[in-house]
mmCIF file of C-alpha atoms in Angstrom:
data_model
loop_
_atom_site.group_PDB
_atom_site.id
_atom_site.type_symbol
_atom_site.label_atom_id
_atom_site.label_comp_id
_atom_site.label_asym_id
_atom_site.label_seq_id
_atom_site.Cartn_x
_atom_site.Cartn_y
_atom_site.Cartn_z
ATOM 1 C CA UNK A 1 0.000 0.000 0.000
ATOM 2 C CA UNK A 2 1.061 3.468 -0.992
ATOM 3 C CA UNK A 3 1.984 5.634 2.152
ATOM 4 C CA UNK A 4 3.113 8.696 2.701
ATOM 5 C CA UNK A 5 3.989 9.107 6.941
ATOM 6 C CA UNK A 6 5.434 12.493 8.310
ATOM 7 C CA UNK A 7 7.671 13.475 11.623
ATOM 8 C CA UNK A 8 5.995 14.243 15.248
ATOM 9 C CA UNK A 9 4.398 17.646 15.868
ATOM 10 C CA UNK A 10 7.160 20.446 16.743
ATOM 11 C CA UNK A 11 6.713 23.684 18.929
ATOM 12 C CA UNK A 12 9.184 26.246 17.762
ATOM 13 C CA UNK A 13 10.388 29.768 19.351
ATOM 14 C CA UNK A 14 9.792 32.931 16.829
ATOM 15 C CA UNK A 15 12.693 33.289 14.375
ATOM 16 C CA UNK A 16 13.836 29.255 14.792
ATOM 17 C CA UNK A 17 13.665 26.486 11.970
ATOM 18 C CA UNK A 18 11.648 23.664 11.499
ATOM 19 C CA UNK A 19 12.250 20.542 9.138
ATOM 20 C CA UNK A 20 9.396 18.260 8.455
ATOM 21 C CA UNK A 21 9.621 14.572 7.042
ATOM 22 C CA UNK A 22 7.870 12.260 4.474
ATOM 23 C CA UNK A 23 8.587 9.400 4.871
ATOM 24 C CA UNK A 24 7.435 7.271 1.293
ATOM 25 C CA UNK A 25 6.641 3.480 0.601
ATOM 26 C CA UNK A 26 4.762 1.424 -0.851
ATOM 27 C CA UNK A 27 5.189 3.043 -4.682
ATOM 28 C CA UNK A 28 8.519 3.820 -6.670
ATOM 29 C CA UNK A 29 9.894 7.128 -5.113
ATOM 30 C CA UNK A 30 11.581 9.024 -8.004
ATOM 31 C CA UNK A 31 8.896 8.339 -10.224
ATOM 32 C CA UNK A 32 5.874 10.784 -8.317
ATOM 33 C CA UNK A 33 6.639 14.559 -6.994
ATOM 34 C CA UNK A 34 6.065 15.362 -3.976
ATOM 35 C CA UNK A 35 4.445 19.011 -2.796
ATOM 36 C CA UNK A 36 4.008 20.794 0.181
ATOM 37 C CA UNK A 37 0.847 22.086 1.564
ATOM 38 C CA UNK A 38 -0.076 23.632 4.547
ATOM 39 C CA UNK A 39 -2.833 24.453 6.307
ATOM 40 C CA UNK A 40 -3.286 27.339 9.563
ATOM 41 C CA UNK A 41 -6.091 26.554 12.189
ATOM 42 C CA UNK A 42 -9.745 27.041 10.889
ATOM 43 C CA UNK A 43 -8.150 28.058 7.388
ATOM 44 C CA UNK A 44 -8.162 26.617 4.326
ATOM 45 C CA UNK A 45 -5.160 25.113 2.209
ATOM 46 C CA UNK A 46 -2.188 26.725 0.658
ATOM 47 C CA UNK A 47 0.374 25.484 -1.424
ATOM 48 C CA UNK A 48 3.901 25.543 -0.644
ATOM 49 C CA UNK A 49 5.581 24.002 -2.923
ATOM 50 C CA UNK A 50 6.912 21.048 -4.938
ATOM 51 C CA UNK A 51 10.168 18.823 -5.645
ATOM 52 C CA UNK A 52 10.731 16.292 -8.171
ATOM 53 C CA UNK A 53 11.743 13.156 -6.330
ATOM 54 C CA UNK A 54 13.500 11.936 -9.706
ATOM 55 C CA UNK A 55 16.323 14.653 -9.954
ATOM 56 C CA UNK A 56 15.576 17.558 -7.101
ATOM 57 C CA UNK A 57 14.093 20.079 -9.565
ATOM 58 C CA UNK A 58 12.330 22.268 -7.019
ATOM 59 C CA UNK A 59 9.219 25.319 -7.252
ATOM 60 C CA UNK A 60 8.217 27.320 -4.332
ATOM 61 C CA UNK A 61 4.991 29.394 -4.055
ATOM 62 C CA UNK A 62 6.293 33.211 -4.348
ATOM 63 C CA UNK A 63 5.618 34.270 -0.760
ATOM 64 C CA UNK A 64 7.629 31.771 0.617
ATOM 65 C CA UNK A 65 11.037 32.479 -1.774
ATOM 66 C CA UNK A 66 14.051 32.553 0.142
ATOM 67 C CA UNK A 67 12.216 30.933 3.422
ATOM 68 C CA UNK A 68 11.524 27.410 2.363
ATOM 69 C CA UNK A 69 13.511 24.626 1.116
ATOM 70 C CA UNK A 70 12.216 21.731 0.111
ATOM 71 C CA UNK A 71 14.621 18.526 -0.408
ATOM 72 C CA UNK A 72 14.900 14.785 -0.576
ATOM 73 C CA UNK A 73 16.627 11.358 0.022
ATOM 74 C CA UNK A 74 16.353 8.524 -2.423
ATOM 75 C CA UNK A 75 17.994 6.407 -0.744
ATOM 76 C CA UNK A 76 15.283 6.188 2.268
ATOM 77 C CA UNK A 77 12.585 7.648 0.203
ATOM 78 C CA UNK A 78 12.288 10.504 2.106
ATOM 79 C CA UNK A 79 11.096 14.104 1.550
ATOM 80 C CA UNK A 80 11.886 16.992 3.549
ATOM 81 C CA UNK A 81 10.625 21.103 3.972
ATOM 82 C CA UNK A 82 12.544 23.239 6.055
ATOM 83 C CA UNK A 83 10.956 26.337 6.618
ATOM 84 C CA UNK A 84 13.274 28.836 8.365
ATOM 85 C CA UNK A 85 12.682 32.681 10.198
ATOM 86 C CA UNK A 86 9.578 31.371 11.657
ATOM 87 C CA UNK A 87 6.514 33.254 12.702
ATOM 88 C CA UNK A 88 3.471 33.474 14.344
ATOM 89 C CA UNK A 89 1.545 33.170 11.389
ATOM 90 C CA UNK A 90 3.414 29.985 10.094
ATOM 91 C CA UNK A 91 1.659 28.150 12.656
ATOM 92 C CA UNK A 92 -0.439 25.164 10.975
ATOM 93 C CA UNK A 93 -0.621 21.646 9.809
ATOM 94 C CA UNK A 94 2.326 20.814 7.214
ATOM 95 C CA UNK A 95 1.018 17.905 4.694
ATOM 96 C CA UNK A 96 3.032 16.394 1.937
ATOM 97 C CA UNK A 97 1.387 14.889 -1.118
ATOM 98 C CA UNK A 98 2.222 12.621 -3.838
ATOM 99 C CA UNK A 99 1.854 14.678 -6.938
ATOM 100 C CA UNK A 100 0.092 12.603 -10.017
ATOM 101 C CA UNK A 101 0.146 13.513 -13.153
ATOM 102 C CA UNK A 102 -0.342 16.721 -15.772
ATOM 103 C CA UNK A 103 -2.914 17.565 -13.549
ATOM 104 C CA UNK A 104 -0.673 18.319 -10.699
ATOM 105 C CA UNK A 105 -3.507 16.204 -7.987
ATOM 106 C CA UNK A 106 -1.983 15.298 -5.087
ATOM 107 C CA UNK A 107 -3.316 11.652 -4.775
ATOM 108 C CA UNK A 108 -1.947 10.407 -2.086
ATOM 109 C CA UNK A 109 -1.796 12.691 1.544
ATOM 110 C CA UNK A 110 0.919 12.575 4.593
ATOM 111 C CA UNK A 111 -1.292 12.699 7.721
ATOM 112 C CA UNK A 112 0.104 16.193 8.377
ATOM 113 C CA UNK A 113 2.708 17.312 11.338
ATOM 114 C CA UNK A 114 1.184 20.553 13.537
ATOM 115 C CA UNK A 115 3.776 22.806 14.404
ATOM 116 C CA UNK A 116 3.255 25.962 16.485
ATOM 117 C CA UNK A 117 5.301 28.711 16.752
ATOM 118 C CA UNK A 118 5.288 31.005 19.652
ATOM 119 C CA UNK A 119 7.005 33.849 21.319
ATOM 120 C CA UNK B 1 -2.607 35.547 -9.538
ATOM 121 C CA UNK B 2 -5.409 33.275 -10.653
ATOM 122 C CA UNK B 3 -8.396 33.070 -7.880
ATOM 123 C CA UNK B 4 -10.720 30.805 -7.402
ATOM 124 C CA UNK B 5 -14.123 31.341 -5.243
ATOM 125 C CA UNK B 6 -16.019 28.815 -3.449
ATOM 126 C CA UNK B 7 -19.222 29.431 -1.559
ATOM 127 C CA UNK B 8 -18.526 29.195 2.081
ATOM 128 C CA UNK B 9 -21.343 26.844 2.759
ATOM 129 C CA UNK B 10 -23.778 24.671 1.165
ATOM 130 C CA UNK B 11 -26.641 22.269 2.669
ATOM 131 C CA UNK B 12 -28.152 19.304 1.905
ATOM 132 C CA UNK B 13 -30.847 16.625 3.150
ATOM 133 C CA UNK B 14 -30.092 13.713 2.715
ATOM 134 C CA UNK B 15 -30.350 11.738 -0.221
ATOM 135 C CA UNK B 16 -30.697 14.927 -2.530
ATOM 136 C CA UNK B 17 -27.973 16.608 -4.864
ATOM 137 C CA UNK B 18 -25.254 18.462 -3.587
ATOM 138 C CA UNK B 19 -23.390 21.071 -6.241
ATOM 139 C CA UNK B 20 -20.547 22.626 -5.109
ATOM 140 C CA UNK B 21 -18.888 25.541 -7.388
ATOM 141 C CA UNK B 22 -15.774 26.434 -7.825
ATOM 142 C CA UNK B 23 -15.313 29.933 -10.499
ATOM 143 C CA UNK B 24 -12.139 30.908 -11.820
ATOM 144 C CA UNK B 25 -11.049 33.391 -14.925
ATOM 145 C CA UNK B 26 -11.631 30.536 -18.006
ATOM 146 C CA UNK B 27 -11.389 27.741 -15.479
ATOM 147 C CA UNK B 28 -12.876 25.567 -18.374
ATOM 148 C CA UNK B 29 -10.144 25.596 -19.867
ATOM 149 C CA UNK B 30 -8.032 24.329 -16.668
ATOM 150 C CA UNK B 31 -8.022 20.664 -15.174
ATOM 151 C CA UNK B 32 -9.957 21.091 -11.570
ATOM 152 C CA UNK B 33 -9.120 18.279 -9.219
ATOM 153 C CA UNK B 34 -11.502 18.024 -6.221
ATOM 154 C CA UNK B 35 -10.654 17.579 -2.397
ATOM 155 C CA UNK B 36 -12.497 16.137 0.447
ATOM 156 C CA UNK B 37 -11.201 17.084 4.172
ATOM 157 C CA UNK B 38 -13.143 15.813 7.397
ATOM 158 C CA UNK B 39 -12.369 17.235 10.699
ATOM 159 C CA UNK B 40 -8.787 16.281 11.890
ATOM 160 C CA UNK B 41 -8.139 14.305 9.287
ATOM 161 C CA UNK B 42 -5.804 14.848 5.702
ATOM 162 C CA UNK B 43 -7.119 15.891 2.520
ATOM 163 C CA UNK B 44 -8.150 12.802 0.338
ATOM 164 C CA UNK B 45 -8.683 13.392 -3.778
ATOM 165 C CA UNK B 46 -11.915 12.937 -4.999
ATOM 166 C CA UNK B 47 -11.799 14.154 -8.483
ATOM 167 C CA UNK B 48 -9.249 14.966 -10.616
ATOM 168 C CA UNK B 49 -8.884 16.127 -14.192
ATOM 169 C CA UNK B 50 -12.414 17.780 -14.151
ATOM 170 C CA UNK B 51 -13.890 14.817 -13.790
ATOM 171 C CA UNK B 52 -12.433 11.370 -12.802
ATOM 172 C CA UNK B 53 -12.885 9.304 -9.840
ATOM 173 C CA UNK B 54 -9.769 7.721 -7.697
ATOM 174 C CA UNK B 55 -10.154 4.001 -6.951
ATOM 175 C CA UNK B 56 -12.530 3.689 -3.704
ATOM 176 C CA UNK B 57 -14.516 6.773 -4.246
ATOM 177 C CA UNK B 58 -17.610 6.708 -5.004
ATOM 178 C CA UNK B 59 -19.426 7.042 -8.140
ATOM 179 C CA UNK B 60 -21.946 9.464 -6.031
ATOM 180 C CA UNK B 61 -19.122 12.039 -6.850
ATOM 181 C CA UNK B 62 -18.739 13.639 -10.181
ATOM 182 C CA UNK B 63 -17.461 16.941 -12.096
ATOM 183 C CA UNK B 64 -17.749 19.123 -14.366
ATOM 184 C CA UNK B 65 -15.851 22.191 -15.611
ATOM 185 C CA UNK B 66 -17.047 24.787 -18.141
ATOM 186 C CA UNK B 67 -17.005 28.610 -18.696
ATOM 187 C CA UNK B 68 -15.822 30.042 -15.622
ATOM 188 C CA UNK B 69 -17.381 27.500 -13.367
ATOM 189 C CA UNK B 70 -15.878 24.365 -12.129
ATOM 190 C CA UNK B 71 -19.037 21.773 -10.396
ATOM 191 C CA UNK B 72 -18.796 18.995 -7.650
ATOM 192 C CA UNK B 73 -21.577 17.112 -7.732
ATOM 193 C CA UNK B 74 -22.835 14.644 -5.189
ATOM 194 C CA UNK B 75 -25.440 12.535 -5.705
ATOM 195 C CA UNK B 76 -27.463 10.664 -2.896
ATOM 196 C CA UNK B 77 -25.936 12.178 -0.134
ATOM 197 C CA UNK B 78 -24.964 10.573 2.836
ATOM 198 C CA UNK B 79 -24.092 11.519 6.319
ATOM 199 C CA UNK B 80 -20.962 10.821 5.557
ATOM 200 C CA UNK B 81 -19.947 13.180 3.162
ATOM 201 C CA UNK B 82 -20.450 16.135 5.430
ATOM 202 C CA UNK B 83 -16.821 17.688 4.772
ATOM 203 C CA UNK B 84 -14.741 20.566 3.521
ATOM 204 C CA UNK B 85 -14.467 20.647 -0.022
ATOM 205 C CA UNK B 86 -11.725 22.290 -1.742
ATOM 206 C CA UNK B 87 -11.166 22.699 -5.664
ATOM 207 C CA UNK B 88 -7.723 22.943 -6.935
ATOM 208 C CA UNK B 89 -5.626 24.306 -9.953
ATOM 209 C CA UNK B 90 -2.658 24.401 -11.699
ATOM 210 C CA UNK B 91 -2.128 27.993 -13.994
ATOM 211 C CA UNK B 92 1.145 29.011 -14.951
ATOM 212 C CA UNK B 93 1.460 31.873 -13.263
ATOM 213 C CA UNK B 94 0.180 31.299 -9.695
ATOM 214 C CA UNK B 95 1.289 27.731 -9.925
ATOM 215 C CA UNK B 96 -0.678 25.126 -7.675
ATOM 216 C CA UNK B 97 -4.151 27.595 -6.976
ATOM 217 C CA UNK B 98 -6.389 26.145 -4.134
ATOM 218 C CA UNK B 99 -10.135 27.648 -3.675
ATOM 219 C CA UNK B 100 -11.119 28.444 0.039
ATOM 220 C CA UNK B 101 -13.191 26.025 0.274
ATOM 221 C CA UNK B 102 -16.951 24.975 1.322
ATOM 222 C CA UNK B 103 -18.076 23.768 4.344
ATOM 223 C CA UNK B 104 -20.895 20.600 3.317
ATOM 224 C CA UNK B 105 -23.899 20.221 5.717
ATOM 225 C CA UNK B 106 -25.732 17.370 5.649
ATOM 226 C CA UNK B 107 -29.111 18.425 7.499
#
């Protein structure tokens, strides 16, 4: 079966980094991208980004340029977003997705790491 | 940057229709992939490409895309299916576009 299983919810200080995991199985890594999304608390979902798993070609959505880097691992099928210069209002549920296709769905969901960030 | 608008809110009885819109500048021309989140829990695809279905979801759940209106219909609904529904986007210049989604209320 096709997973997609993420690292433990973090609480980070204002200004600090966070790096999230993806952990993959169950499908051939380097053949599927993998995106970002994230989500604050009663809000809907925003994009963050995406990485091709096959040779590390990365996009990130314009407001977070310069913030956010998004890598990965082939060798343990593993996806990473490291999202540095925290704030307040980066605060939310991080998901990773399997990204299918020329219609850029994301089939397949991580079930999401919370990470706060406070003062 | 491309928008797209869902209705806050729509409600249903049971076992009637439930259309869910999602507008966008010549979304019709776009592939609209559909997304079903319950509380707590991870987005899970329901349609993609306008209008296809995912293996396990129900043929109760259907699109269509034309114009500047993108459509999420579901048929007989069921308890169940009270959700957030999100449409979603690819357009080459805001890249991956999500709408803000509509809360589902079964009655």
């Amino acid at each position: 079966q096709v997973h997609l299983v993420q690292s433990g919810a973090e609480v980070k200080k204002y200004g600090a980094s966070m790096k999230v995991s993806c952990k993959a199985s169950g499908y051939p890594f380097i053949s599927f991208g993998i995106s970002w999304v994230r989500q604050a608390p009663g809000q809907g979902l925003e994009w963050m980004g995406w990485i091709s798993a096959y040779n590390g070609d990365t996009k990130y959505a314009q407001k977070l340029q310069g913030r956010v880097t998004m890598t990965t691992d082939t060798s343990t099928t593993t996806a990473y977003m490291e999202l540095r210069s925290l704030r307040s209002d980066d605060t939310a549920v991080y998901y990773c997705a399997r990204v299918v296709g020329s219609t850029y769905a994301f089939d397949i969901w991580g079930q999401g790491t919370m990470v706060s960030v406070s003062s | 940057s491309y928008v797209l608008t869902q209705p806050p809110s729509v409600s249903v009885a049971p076992g009637k229709t439930a259309r869910i819109t999602c507008g966008g500048n010549n979304i019709g021309g776009k592939s609209v992939n559909w997304y079903q989140q319950k509380p707590g829990q991870a987005p899970v695809l329901v349609i993609y490409y306008h209008s296809d279905r995912p293996s396990g979801i129900p043929e109760r759940f259907s699109g269509s895309n034309s114009g500047n209106t993108a459509t999420l219909t579901i048929s007989r609904v069921e308890a169940g299916d009270e959700a957030d529904y999100y449409c979603q986007v690819w357009d080459s210049s805001s890249d991956v576009v999500f709408g803000g989604g509509t809360k589902l209320t079964v009655l």
